[in-house]
Short mmCIF file of C-alpha atoms in Angstrom, two decimals:
data_model
loop_
_atom_site.label_atom_id
_atom_site.label_comp_id
_atom_site.label_asym_id
_atom_site.label_seq_id
_atom_site.Cartn_x
_atom_site.Cartn_y
_atom_site.Cartn_z
CA GLY A 1 28.76 -7.83 -18.79
CA ALA A 2 29.92 -8.28 -15.26
CA GLY A 3 29.06 -4.81 -14.00
CA VAL A 4 26.29 -2.23 -14.08
CA SER A 5 26.12 -0.66 -17.51
CA GLN A 6 24.72 2.81 -18.20
CA SER A 7 24.07 4.51 -21.50
CA PRO A 8 24.71 6.96 -22.92
CA SER A 9 27.90 7.92 -21.13
CA ASN A 10 27.32 11.56 -22.00
CA LYS A 11 24.22 13.34 -23.22
CA VAL A 12 23.89 16.93 -24.36
CA THR A 13 20.38 18.22 -24.92
CA GLU A 14 18.53 21.47 -25.37
CA LYS A 15 16.31 22.94 -22.72
CA GLY A 16 12.77 21.65 -23.10
CA LYS A 17 13.67 18.36 -24.78
CA ASP A 18 12.97 14.95 -23.23
CA VAL A 19 15.80 12.53 -22.45
CA GLU A 20 15.99 8.84 -21.59
CA LEU A 21 18.83 7.33 -19.58
CA ARG A 22 19.32 3.58 -19.49
CA CYS A 23 20.65 1.25 -16.83
CA ASP A 24 21.50 -2.45 -17.24
CA PRO A 25 21.97 -3.92 -13.76
CA ILE A 26 24.05 -6.93 -12.84
CA SER A 27 22.19 -10.08 -13.80
CA GLY A 28 20.19 -11.49 -10.90
CA HIS A 29 20.24 -8.32 -8.81
CA THR A 30 16.75 -7.65 -7.53
CA ALA A 31 17.27 -4.06 -6.39
CA LEU A 32 18.00 -1.08 -8.62
CA TYR A 33 18.64 2.52 -7.59
CA TRP A 34 18.95 5.84 -9.37
CA TYR A 35 20.99 8.67 -7.85
CA ARG A 36 21.77 12.18 -9.09
CA GLN A 37 25.11 13.86 -8.48
CA SER A 38 25.15 17.59 -9.10
CA LEU A 39 28.43 19.48 -9.36
CA GLY A 40 30.13 19.69 -5.98
CA GLN A 41 27.36 17.78 -4.26
CA GLY A 42 26.96 14.31 -2.87
CA LEU A 43 24.64 11.76 -4.34
CA GLU A 44 20.94 12.49 -4.14
CA PHE A 45 18.56 9.53 -4.07
CA LEU A 46 15.94 9.54 -6.83
CA ILE A 47 14.14 6.18 -7.00
CA TYR A 48 14.47 2.57 -5.84
CA PHE A 49 13.08 -0.64 -7.35
CA GLN A 50 12.98 -3.92 -5.41
CA GLY A 51 11.70 -7.01 -7.17
CA ASN A 52 7.99 -6.78 -7.94
CA SER A 53 7.27 -4.28 -5.17
CA ALA A 54 6.03 -0.79 -5.88
CA PRO A 55 9.04 1.50 -6.41
CA ASP A 56 10.10 4.06 -3.82
CA LYS A 57 9.76 7.31 -5.77
CA SER A 58 10.25 9.59 -2.81
CA GLY A 59 13.41 11.19 -4.19
CA LEU A 60 12.10 12.27 -7.60
CA PRO A 61 12.40 16.08 -7.62
CA SER A 62 9.40 16.82 -9.82
CA ASP A 63 6.75 15.18 -11.99
CA ARG A 64 9.02 15.72 -14.99
CA PHE A 65 11.06 12.77 -13.70
CA SER A 66 9.89 9.19 -14.07
CA ALA A 67 11.47 5.76 -14.19
CA GLU A 68 10.47 2.26 -15.05
CA ARG A 69 12.03 -1.13 -14.78
CA THR A 70 10.97 -3.67 -17.34
CA GLY A 71 11.02 -7.39 -16.60
CA GLY A 72 12.84 -6.83 -13.35
CA SER A 73 16.00 -5.96 -15.25
CA VAL A 74 16.71 -2.91 -17.43
CA SER A 75 15.62 0.47 -16.12
CA THR A 76 15.00 3.74 -17.94
CA LEU A 77 15.00 7.15 -16.26
CA THR A 78 13.06 9.72 -18.26
CA ILE A 79 13.29 13.46 -17.79
CA GLN A 80 10.68 15.47 -19.64
CA ARG A 81 11.03 19.12 -20.65
CA THR A 82 14.59 19.27 -19.37
CA GLN A 83 15.79 22.34 -17.48
CA GLN A 84 19.32 23.59 -16.95
CA GLU A 85 19.18 22.59 -13.29
CA ASP A 86 18.77 18.97 -14.43
CA SER A 87 22.39 18.99 -15.57
CA ALA A 88 24.18 16.41 -13.43
CA VAL A 89 25.64 12.92 -13.42
CA TYR A 90 22.94 10.28 -13.09
CA LEU A 91 24.21 7.13 -11.42
CA CYS A 92 22.54 3.75 -11.35
CA ALA A 93 23.30 0.99 -8.85
CA SER A 94 22.07 -2.55 -8.37
CA SER A 95 22.27 -5.01 -5.50
CA LEU A 96 21.29 -8.48 -4.42
CA TYR A 97 21.76 -7.73 -0.74
CA TYR A 98 20.70 -4.21 0.07
CA GLU A 99 23.87 -3.27 1.89
CA LYS A 100 26.11 -4.14 -1.08
CA LEU A 101 25.50 -1.77 -3.95
CA PHE A 102 27.36 -1.89 -7.25
CA PHE A 103 27.41 1.34 -9.25
CA GLY A 104 27.65 2.06 -12.94
CA SER A 105 29.80 4.84 -14.40
CA GLY A 106 26.87 7.17 -14.80
CA THR A 107 25.46 9.39 -17.50
CA GLN A 108 26.69 12.99 -17.62
CA LEU A 109 23.67 15.06 -18.67
CA SER A 110 24.22 18.59 -19.91
CA VAL A 111 21.19 20.77 -20.64
CA LEU A 112 22.01 23.81 -22.75
CA ALA B 1 16.02 11.89 8.65
CA GLN B 2 19.60 10.77 8.61
CA THR B 3 22.32 13.22 7.61
CA VAL B 4 25.98 12.69 6.76
CA THR B 5 28.55 15.47 7.05
CA GLN B 6 32.02 15.56 5.57
CA SER B 7 33.72 18.70 6.81
CA GLN B 8 36.79 18.55 4.56
CA PRO B 9 35.96 19.52 0.96
CA GLU B 10 39.56 18.95 -0.15
CA MET B 11 42.66 17.29 1.24
CA SER B 12 46.11 16.47 -0.04
CA VAL B 13 48.81 14.06 1.09
CA GLN B 14 52.27 13.06 -0.03
CA GLU B 15 52.74 9.65 -1.54
CA ALA B 16 53.50 6.97 1.10
CA GLU B 17 52.12 9.09 3.94
CA THR B 18 48.94 8.58 5.95
CA VAL B 19 45.78 10.68 5.68
CA THR B 20 42.51 10.65 7.61
CA LEU B 21 39.18 11.75 6.16
CA SER B 22 36.43 12.79 8.57
CA CYS B 23 32.76 11.92 8.58
CA THR B 24 30.01 12.50 11.11
CA TYR B 25 26.40 11.42 10.88
CA ASP B 26 23.16 11.93 12.67
CA THR B 27 20.63 9.19 13.34
CA SER B 28 18.30 7.92 16.02
CA GLU B 29 18.62 4.35 14.80
CA SER B 30 20.72 1.74 16.60
CA ASN B 31 21.20 -0.67 13.72
CA TYR B 32 22.80 0.71 10.58
CA TYR B 33 25.70 0.45 8.17
CA LEU B 34 28.37 2.98 7.29
CA PHE B 35 30.40 3.05 4.11
CA TRP B 36 33.25 4.83 2.40
CA TYR B 37 33.05 4.99 -1.38
CA LYS B 38 35.78 6.13 -3.75
CA GLN B 39 34.89 7.93 -6.99
CA PRO B 40 37.80 8.29 -9.43
CA PRO B 41 37.49 10.40 -12.61
CA SER B 42 35.81 7.42 -14.29
CA ARG B 43 32.77 8.36 -12.13
CA GLN B 44 32.13 4.80 -10.97
CA MET B 45 31.54 4.59 -7.22
CA ILE B 46 33.76 1.90 -5.71
CA LEU B 47 33.15 0.53 -2.23
CA VAL B 48 36.26 1.00 -0.11
CA ILE B 49 35.13 -0.23 3.29
CA ARG B 50 31.97 -1.07 5.24
CA GLN B 51 31.15 -1.04 8.95
CA GLU B 52 28.15 -2.56 10.72
CA ALA B 53 27.09 -0.43 13.66
CA TYR B 54 26.63 -3.41 15.98
CA LYS B 55 30.28 -4.43 15.52
CA GLN B 56 32.66 -2.73 17.92
CA GLN B 57 35.74 -3.76 15.99
CA ASN B 58 36.86 -1.24 13.39
CA ALA B 59 36.79 -2.51 9.81
CA THR B 60 40.04 -2.84 7.89
CA GLU B 61 40.72 -3.50 4.21
CA ASN B 62 44.43 -3.59 3.38
CA ARG B 63 45.67 0.04 3.57
CA PHE B 64 42.22 1.36 4.49
CA SER B 65 40.85 1.36 8.01
CA VAL B 66 38.13 3.20 9.89
CA ASN B 67 37.80 4.72 13.31
CA PHE B 68 34.17 4.13 14.24
CA GLN B 69 33.03 6.04 17.33
CA LYS B 70 29.36 5.13 17.72
CA ALA B 71 28.62 7.38 20.69
CA ALA B 72 30.18 10.35 18.93
CA LYS B 73 28.57 9.36 15.60
CA SER B 74 31.92 9.62 13.90
CA PHE B 75 33.29 7.42 11.12
CA SER B 76 36.69 8.48 9.82
CA LEU B 77 38.71 6.78 7.09
CA LYS B 78 42.46 6.32 7.40
CA ILE B 79 44.50 5.63 4.29
CA SER B 80 47.99 4.35 5.02
CA ASP B 81 50.91 4.36 2.59
CA SER B 82 48.98 6.63 0.20
CA GLN B 83 49.38 5.85 -3.48
CA LEU B 84 48.86 8.03 -6.55
CA GLY B 85 45.91 5.82 -7.48
CA ASP B 86 44.14 6.86 -4.30
CA THR B 87 43.51 10.29 -5.82
CA ALA B 88 39.72 10.53 -6.05
CA MET B 89 36.56 11.85 -4.42
CA TYR B 90 35.69 9.99 -1.24
CA PHE B 91 32.12 9.78 -0.01
CA CYS B 92 30.90 8.68 3.38
CA ALA B 93 27.47 7.03 3.34
CA PHE B 94 24.85 5.79 5.80
CA LEU B 95 22.29 3.01 5.40
CA ASN B 96 19.49 2.30 7.82
CA GLY B 97 19.64 -1.35 8.84
CA GLN B 98 16.05 -1.53 10.04
CA GLY B 99 14.70 -2.13 6.57
CA GLY B 100 11.90 -0.30 4.82
CA SER B 101 14.18 2.52 3.75
CA GLU B 102 16.97 0.86 1.88
CA LYS B 103 18.64 3.86 0.36
CA LEU B 104 22.12 5.18 0.99
CA VAL B 105 22.47 8.71 2.34
CA PHE B 106 25.71 10.33 1.18
CA GLY B 107 27.88 13.15 2.41
CA LYS B 108 29.07 15.80 -0.05
CA GLY B 109 32.47 14.21 -0.43
CA THR B 110 36.14 14.98 0.11
CA LYS B 111 38.44 15.46 -2.84
CA LEU B 112 41.74 13.72 -2.03
CA THR B 113 44.89 14.42 -4.00
CA VAL B 114 47.97 12.27 -3.52
CA ASN B 115 51.09 14.14 -4.55
CA PRO B 116 54.26 12.43 -5.82
#
């Protein structure tokens, strides 16, 4: 597709379960970002991948959160042992030039 | 660390009128970018307008324009001839242009409602 694709669009899980969120960036974009948007809040940076460089993980809130990017393309954000405070919209963005980000429509995660 | 503040949680405007959304930021950098993003109910963040800090001229994109006051660290968005489709959350964002920290810092957003 032409844009950034995220799946699933919505995810409901039980507290303590693991979840995986997927992001398909725009083809050819070397940079990929994950952001979290909690209710009534702005976007909180989680992690940033750029080419083959080591990712910037400085925004990950705890060691329950991890992300990988395979083959410089698709990325998966994994949350282990989910907690209710993890409920949020998780947005992915990709870019070729770092000042021009293109966002996906996000995954709404609800932890019951 | 850079911070972005949007002091108006909610605003409303009548269709065809003009509205201004406020944004202030704090940074010690001299080279940076500022953005306004629109987030409709579809959740996808859409870039509305971008300003490079080294450019004195205010950016304009059709009905959208900014008032960039670098000394005051202010970056407001003016929407002229408001349309119903402008109803959305609007986020102001900052990006350090020095490199090495290429992540957008967002404000908490302003919910804009355009009334018919």
